Amino acid sequence: MAEELSDDLIAFVESGVSIQVGTRDSTLVPEALRAVGARVSAERSEIYVYVPDATSARTLANLRDNGRIAVCFSRVEDHRTIQIKGRVLDLAPALDAERERIDAYRAEFAGNLAFVGLPPRLSFRISSWPCHRV
């Protein structure tokens, strides 16, 4: 059974941290992309990550092929970083009801990048919708 995630870890991964997703294909060629949000399951044992359709074709193909994933969550202002590795249990188009969470992540991420000098207008250029939940 999967380990239950702590309150601190849940708050961290669901905040506006930088989220990078890493996968690989059957010949071990890596692929990386920026995710546009994350949430933890009600059981506190699974993390769902949202990847934009505009940039995730290879990532989704890799996940369908082998299910292996590494996700790096990094807070810009103090460099607190965690990496979680595992297998994808499901991948599906994100629902319209999830868009509010993705938009909130995007706004918080833009604010975090503004803290280190990147204007929000640039952060908001990152494609975020439509996307897949993995």
mmCIF file with all atom_site columns, C-alpha atoms in Angstrom:
data_model
loop_
_atom_site.group_PDB
_atom_site.id
_atom_site.type_symbol
_atom_site.label_atom_id
_atom_site.label_alt_id
_atom_site.label_comp_id
_atom_site.label_asym_id
_atom_site.label_entity_id
_atom_site.label_seq_id
_atom_site.pdbx_PDB_ins_code
_atom_site.Cartn_x
_atom_site.Cartn_y
_atom_site.Cartn_z
_atom_site.occupancy
_atom_site.B_iso_or_equiv
_atom_site.pdbx_formal_charge
_atom_site.auth_seq_id
_atom_site.auth_comp_id
_atom_site.auth_asym_id
_atom_site.auth_atom_id
_atom_site.pdbx_PDB_model_num
ATOM 1   C CA . MET A 1 1   ? 0.000   0.000  0.000   1.00 0.00 ? 1   MET A CA 1
ATOM 2   C CA . ALA A 1 2   ? 1.188   3.519  -0.782  1.00 0.00 ? 2   ALA A CA 1
ATOM 3   C CA . GLU A 1 3   ? 2.449   5.724  2.009   1.00 0.00 ? 3   GLU A CA 1
ATOM 4   C CA . GLU A 1 4   ? 0.165   8.523  3.215   1.00 0.00 ? 4   GLU A CA 1
ATOM 5   C CA . LEU A 1 5   ? 1.545   11.977 2.404   1.00 0.00 ? 5   LEU A CA 1
ATOM 6   C CA . SER A 1 6   ? 2.098   14.481 5.224   1.00 0.00 ? 6   SER A CA 1
ATOM 7   C CA . ASP A 1 7   ? 0.211   17.776 5.540   1.00 0.00 ? 7   ASP A CA 1
ATOM 8   C CA . ASP A 1 8   ? 3.453   19.645 4.816   1.00 0.00 ? 8   ASP A CA 1
ATOM 9   C CA . LEU A 1 9   ? 4.137   17.673 1.646   1.00 0.00 ? 9   LEU A CA 1
ATOM 10  C CA . ILE A 1 10  ? 0.559   18.064 0.415   1.00 0.00 ? 10  ILE A CA 1
ATOM 11  C CA . ALA A 1 11  ? 0.654   21.829 0.965   1.00 0.00 ? 11  ALA A CA 1
ATOM 12  C CA . PHE A 1 12  ? 3.989   21.997 -0.861  1.00 0.00 ? 12  PHE A CA 1
ATOM 13  C CA . VAL A 1 13  ? 3.034   20.033 -3.996  1.00 0.00 ? 13  VAL A CA 1
ATOM 14  C CA . GLU A 1 14  ? -0.355  21.755 -4.282  1.00 0.00 ? 14  GLU A CA 1
ATOM 15  C CA . SER A 1 15  ? 1.184   25.238 -4.052  1.00 0.00 ? 15  SER A CA 1
ATOM 16  C CA . GLY A 1 16  ? 2.612   27.333 -6.881  1.00 0.00 ? 16  GLY A CA 1
ATOM 17  C CA . VAL A 1 17  ? 5.942   25.517 -7.014  1.00 0.00 ? 17  VAL A CA 1
ATOM 18  C CA . SER A 1 18  ? 7.762   24.760 -10.252 1.00 0.00 ? 18  SER A CA 1
ATOM 19  C CA . ILE A 1 19  ? 6.733   21.294 -11.441 1.00 0.00 ? 19  ILE A CA 1
ATOM 20  C CA . GLN A 1 20  ? 8.862   19.365 -13.931 1.00 0.00 ? 20  GLN A CA 1
ATOM 21  C CA . VAL A 1 21  ? 7.812   15.961 -15.246 1.00 0.00 ? 21  VAL A CA 1
ATOM 22  C CA . GLY A 1 22  ? 10.328  13.448 -16.539 1.00 0.00 ? 22  GLY A CA 1
ATOM 23  C CA . THR A 1 23  ? 9.579   10.321 -18.565 1.00 0.00 ? 23  THR A CA 1
ATOM 24  C CA . ARG A 1 24  ? 11.437  8.059  -20.964 1.00 0.00 ? 24  ARG A CA 1
ATOM 25  C CA . ASP A 1 25  ? 10.615  6.021  -24.017 1.00 0.00 ? 25  ASP A CA 1
ATOM 26  C CA . SER A 1 26  ? 11.320  2.340  -24.717 1.00 0.00 ? 26  SER A CA 1
ATOM 27  C CA . THR A 1 27  ? 14.855  3.155  -25.922 1.00 0.00 ? 27  THR A CA 1
ATOM 28  C CA . LEU A 1 28  ? 15.556  5.155  -22.731 1.00 0.00 ? 28  LEU A CA 1
ATOM 29  C CA . VAL A 1 29  ? 15.395  8.549  -24.474 1.00 0.00 ? 29  VAL A CA 1
ATOM 30  C CA . PRO A 1 30  ? 14.306  11.051 -21.817 1.00 0.00 ? 30  PRO A CA 1
ATOM 31  C CA . GLU A 1 31  ? 11.561  13.648 -22.124 1.00 0.00 ? 31  GLU A CA 1
ATOM 32  C CA . ALA A 1 32  ? 10.842  16.550 -19.773 1.00 0.00 ? 32  ALA A CA 1
ATOM 33  C CA . LEU A 1 33  ? 8.136   19.172 -19.578 1.00 0.00 ? 33  LEU A CA 1
ATOM 34  C CA . ARG A 1 34  ? 6.626   21.724 -17.233 1.00 0.00 ? 34  ARG A CA 1
ATOM 35  C CA . ALA A 1 35  ? 3.403   20.694 -15.524 1.00 0.00 ? 35  ALA A CA 1
ATOM 36  C CA . VAL A 1 36  ? 0.658   23.204 -14.782 1.00 0.00 ? 36  VAL A CA 1
ATOM 37  C CA . GLY A 1 37  ? -0.501  22.061 -11.373 1.00 0.00 ? 37  GLY A CA 1
ATOM 38  C CA . ALA A 1 38  ? -0.857  19.138 -8.999  1.00 0.00 ? 38  ALA A CA 1
ATOM 39  C CA . ARG A 1 39  ? -3.261  17.797 -6.421  1.00 0.00 ? 39  ARG A CA 1
ATOM 40  C CA . VAL A 1 40  ? -3.200  15.003 -3.882  1.00 0.00 ? 40  VAL A CA 1
ATOM 41  C CA . SER A 1 41  ? -5.907  12.327 -3.724  1.00 0.00 ? 41  SER A CA 1
ATOM 42  C CA . ALA A 1 42  ? -8.433  12.279 -0.894  1.00 0.00 ? 42  ALA A CA 1
ATOM 43  C CA . GLU A 1 43  ? -6.673  9.150  0.422   1.00 0.00 ? 43  GLU A CA 1
ATOM 44  C CA . ARG A 1 44  ? -3.428  11.212 0.593   1.00 0.00 ? 44  ARG A CA 1
ATOM 45  C CA . SER A 1 45  ? -1.489  8.479  -1.216  1.00 0.00 ? 45  SER A CA 1
ATOM 46  C CA . GLU A 1 46  ? -1.527  9.579  -4.865  1.00 0.00 ? 46  GLU A CA 1
ATOM 47  C CA . ILE A 1 47  ? -0.444  12.752 -6.618  1.00 0.00 ? 47  ILE A CA 1
ATOM 48  C CA . TYR A 1 48  ? -2.142  13.908 -9.800  1.00 0.00 ? 48  TYR A CA 1
ATOM 49  C CA . VAL A 1 49  ? -0.126  16.168 -12.084 1.00 0.00 ? 49  VAL A CA 1
ATOM 50  C CA . TYR A 1 50  ? -1.565  18.246 -14.927 1.00 0.00 ? 50  TYR A CA 1
ATOM 51  C CA . VAL A 1 51  ? 0.378   18.401 -18.201 1.00 0.00 ? 51  VAL A CA 1
ATOM 52  C CA . PRO A 1 52  ? -0.613  20.760 -21.031 1.00 0.00 ? 52  PRO A CA 1
ATOM 53  C CA . ASP A 1 53  ? -1.749  19.094 -24.241 1.00 0.00 ? 53  ASP A CA 1
ATOM 54  C CA . ALA A 1 54  ? 0.254   21.614 -26.291 1.00 0.00 ? 54  ALA A CA 1
ATOM 55  C CA . THR A 1 55  ? 3.567   20.207 -25.021 1.00 0.00 ? 55  THR A CA 1
ATOM 56  C CA . SER A 1 56  ? 2.852   16.715 -23.710 1.00 0.00 ? 56  SER A CA 1
ATOM 57  C CA . ALA A 1 57  ? 2.466   14.425 -26.743 1.00 0.00 ? 57  ALA A CA 1
ATOM 58  C CA . ARG A 1 58  ? 5.771   12.596 -26.167 1.00 0.00 ? 58  ARG A CA 1
ATOM 59  C CA . THR A 1 59  ? 5.286   12.507 -22.410 1.00 0.00 ? 59  THR A CA 1
ATOM 60  C CA . LEU A 1 60  ? 1.825   10.978 -22.745 1.00 0.00 ? 60  LEU A CA 1
ATOM 61  C CA . ALA A 1 61  ? 3.123   8.446  -25.295 1.00 0.00 ? 61  ALA A CA 1
ATOM 62  C CA . ASN A 1 62  ? 5.917   7.469  -22.902 1.00 0.00 ? 62  ASN A CA 1
ATOM 63  C CA . LEU A 1 63  ? 3.473   7.079  -20.024 1.00 0.00 ? 63  LEU A CA 1
ATOM 64  C CA . ARG A 1 64  ? 1.146   4.924  -22.107 1.00 0.00 ? 64  ARG A CA 1
ATOM 65  C CA . ASP A 1 65  ? 4.142   2.791  -23.088 1.00 0.00 ? 65  ASP A CA 1
ATOM 66  C CA . ASN A 1 66  ? 5.758   2.184  -19.697 1.00 0.00 ? 66  ASN A CA 1
ATOM 67  C CA . GLY A 1 67  ? 4.056   4.294  -17.013 1.00 0.00 ? 67  GLY A CA 1
ATOM 68  C CA . ARG A 1 68  ? 7.311   5.429  -15.429 1.00 0.00 ? 68  ARG A CA 1
ATOM 69  C CA . ILE A 1 69  ? 7.402   9.011  -14.187 1.00 0.00 ? 69  ILE A CA 1
ATOM 70  C CA . ALA A 1 70  ? 9.559   11.312 -12.098 1.00 0.00 ? 70  ALA A CA 1
ATOM 71  C CA . VAL A 1 71  ? 8.142   14.607 -10.878 1.00 0.00 ? 71  VAL A CA 1
ATOM 72  C CA . CYS A 1 72  ? 10.265  17.380 -9.410  1.00 0.00 ? 72  CYS A CA 1
ATOM 73  C CA . PHE A 1 73  ? 8.588   20.054 -7.269  1.00 0.00 ? 73  PHE A CA 1
ATOM 74  C CA . SER A 1 74  ? 10.776  23.088 -6.557  1.00 0.00 ? 74  SER A CA 1
ATOM 75  C CA . ARG A 1 75  ? 9.966   26.304 -4.698  1.00 0.00 ? 75  ARG A CA 1
ATOM 76  C CA . VAL A 1 76  ? 11.621  29.252 -6.409  1.00 0.00 ? 76  VAL A CA 1
ATOM 77  C CA . GLU A 1 77  ? 12.171  31.529 -3.415  1.00 0.00 ? 77  GLU A CA 1
ATOM 78  C CA . ASP A 1 78  ? 14.129  29.089 -1.230  1.00 0.00 ? 78  ASP A CA 1
ATOM 79  C CA . HIS A 1 79  ? 14.960  26.203 -3.600  1.00 0.00 ? 79  HIS A CA 1
ATOM 80  C CA . ARG A 1 80  ? 13.191  23.597 -1.463  1.00 0.00 ? 80  ARG A CA 1
ATOM 81  C CA . THR A 1 81  ? 12.897  20.696 -3.873  1.00 0.00 ? 81  THR A CA 1
ATOM 82  C CA . ILE A 1 82  ? 11.501  17.191 -3.762  1.00 0.00 ? 82  ILE A CA 1
ATOM 83  C CA . GLN A 1 83  ? 11.431  14.509 -6.415  1.00 0.00 ? 83  GLN A CA 1
ATOM 84  C CA . ILE A 1 84  ? 8.874   11.737 -6.500  1.00 0.00 ? 84  ILE A CA 1
ATOM 85  C CA . LYS A 1 85  ? 9.248   8.704  -8.743  1.00 0.00 ? 85  LYS A CA 1
ATOM 86  C CA . GLY A 1 86  ? 6.634   6.134  -9.511  1.00 0.00 ? 86  GLY A CA 1
ATOM 87  C CA . ARG A 1 87  ? 4.213   4.699  -12.007 1.00 0.00 ? 87  ARG A CA 1
ATOM 88  C CA . VAL A 1 88  ? 1.213   6.393  -13.515 1.00 0.00 ? 88  VAL A CA 1
ATOM 89  C CA . LEU A 1 89  ? -2.003  4.627  -12.559 1.00 0.00 ? 89  LEU A CA 1
ATOM 90  C CA . ASP A 1 90  ? -4.265  6.557  -14.921 1.00 0.00 ? 90  ASP A CA 1
ATOM 91  C CA . LEU A 1 91  ? -4.118  9.331  -17.470 1.00 0.00 ? 91  LEU A CA 1
ATOM 92  C CA . ALA A 1 92  ? -7.079  11.201 -18.841 1.00 0.00 ? 92  ALA A CA 1
ATOM 93  C CA . PRO A 1 93  ? -8.066  14.595 -20.170 1.00 0.00 ? 93  PRO A CA 1
ATOM 94  C CA . ALA A 1 94  ? -8.540  17.046 -17.315 1.00 0.00 ? 94  ALA A CA 1
ATOM 95  C CA . LEU A 1 95  ? -12.152 17.894 -16.593 1.00 0.00 ? 95  LEU A CA 1
ATOM 96  C CA . ASP A 1 96  ? -13.583 21.393 -16.895 1.00 0.00 ? 96  ASP A CA 1
ATOM 97  C CA . ALA A 1 97  ? -14.138 21.250 -13.123 1.00 0.00 ? 97  ALA A CA 1
ATOM 98  C CA . GLU A 1 98  ? -10.350 20.965 -12.658 1.00 0.00 ? 98  GLU A CA 1
ATOM 99  C CA . ARG A 1 99  ? -9.583  24.104 -14.627 1.00 0.00 ? 99  ARG A CA 1
ATOM 100 C CA . GLU A 1 100 ? -10.120 26.374 -11.617 1.00 0.00 ? 100 GLU A CA 1
ATOM 101 C CA . ARG A 1 101 ? -7.346  24.516 -9.754  1.00 0.00 ? 101 ARG A CA 1
ATOM 102 C CA . ILE A 1 102 ? -5.039  24.828 -12.764 1.00 0.00 ? 102 ILE A CA 1
ATOM 103 C CA . ASP A 1 103 ? -5.756  28.555 -13.116 1.00 0.00 ? 103 ASP A CA 1
ATOM 104 C CA . ALA A 1 104 ? -5.104  29.066 -9.387  1.00 0.00 ? 104 ALA A CA 1
ATOM 105 C CA . TYR A 1 105 ? -1.794  27.188 -9.687  1.00 0.00 ? 105 TYR A CA 1
ATOM 106 C CA . ARG A 1 106 ? -0.834  29.313 -12.670 1.00 0.00 ? 106 ARG A CA 1
ATOM 107 C CA . ALA A 1 107 ? -1.510  32.553 -10.773 1.00 0.00 ? 107 ALA A CA 1
ATOM 108 C CA . GLU A 1 108 ? 0.455   31.394 -7.718  1.00 0.00 ? 108 GLU A CA 1
ATOM 109 C CA . PHE A 1 109 ? 3.353   30.153 -9.872  1.00 0.00 ? 109 PHE A CA 1
ATOM 110 C CA . ALA A 1 110 ? 3.456   33.508 -11.704 1.00 0.00 ? 110 ALA A CA 1
ATOM 111 C CA . GLY A 1 111 ? 3.573   35.284 -8.336  1.00 0.00 ? 111 GLY A CA 1
ATOM 112 C CA . ASN A 1 112 ? 6.453   33.096 -7.201  1.00 0.00 ? 112 ASN A CA 1
ATOM 113 C CA . LEU A 1 113 ? 8.393   33.831 -10.374 1.00 0.00 ? 113 LEU A CA 1
ATOM 114 C CA . ALA A 1 114 ? 7.674   37.560 -9.976  1.00 0.00 ? 114 ALA A CA 1
ATOM 115 C CA . PHE A 1 115 ? 9.397   37.292 -6.581  1.00 0.00 ? 115 PHE A CA 1
ATOM 116 C CA . VAL A 1 116 ? 12.656  36.542 -8.422  1.00 0.00 ? 116 VAL A CA 1
ATOM 117 C CA . GLY A 1 117 ? 12.088  39.105 -11.174 1.00 0.00 ? 117 GLY A CA 1
ATOM 118 C CA . LEU A 1 118 ? 10.163  37.356 -13.957 1.00 0.00 ? 118 LEU A CA 1
ATOM 119 C CA . PRO A 1 119 ? 7.166   39.486 -14.975 1.00 0.00 ? 119 PRO A CA 1
ATOM 120 C CA . PRO A 1 120 ? 3.824   37.646 -14.633 1.00 0.00 ? 120 PRO A CA 1
ATOM 121 C CA . ARG A 1 121 ? 2.948   38.475 -18.248 1.00 0.00 ? 121 ARG A CA 1
ATOM 122 C CA . LEU A 1 122 ? 5.716   36.070 -19.295 1.00 0.00 ? 122 LEU A CA 1
ATOM 123 C CA . SER A 1 123 ? 4.653   33.331 -16.881 1.00 0.00 ? 123 SER A CA 1
ATOM 124 C CA . PHE A 1 124 ? 1.096   33.492 -18.164 1.00 0.00 ? 124 PHE A CA 1
ATOM 125 C CA . ARG A 1 125 ? 2.348   32.649 -21.654 1.00 0.00 ? 125 ARG A CA 1
ATOM 126 C CA . ILE A 1 126 ? 2.949   29.055 -20.532 1.00 0.00 ? 126 ILE A CA 1
ATOM 127 C CA . SER A 1 127 ? 0.264   26.894 -22.126 1.00 0.00 ? 127 SER A CA 1
ATOM 128 C CA . SER A 1 128 ? -2.035  25.391 -19.512 1.00 0.00 ? 128 SER A CA 1
ATOM 129 C CA . TRP A 1 129 ? -5.321  24.353 -21.122 1.00 0.00 ? 129 TRP A CA 1
ATOM 130 C CA . PRO A 1 130 ? -6.458  21.909 -22.342 1.00 0.00 ? 130 PRO A CA 1
ATOM 131 C CA . CYS A 1 131 ? -4.407  19.421 -20.384 1.00 0.00 ? 131 CYS A CA 1
ATOM 132 C CA . HIS A 1 132 ? -4.220  15.850 -19.133 1.00 0.00 ? 132 HIS A CA 1
ATOM 133 C CA . ARG A 1 133 ? -4.304  14.595 -15.552 1.00 0.00 ? 133 ARG A CA 1
ATOM 134 C CA . VAL A 1 134 ? -1.675  11.925 -14.906 1.00 0.00 ? 134 VAL A CA 1
#
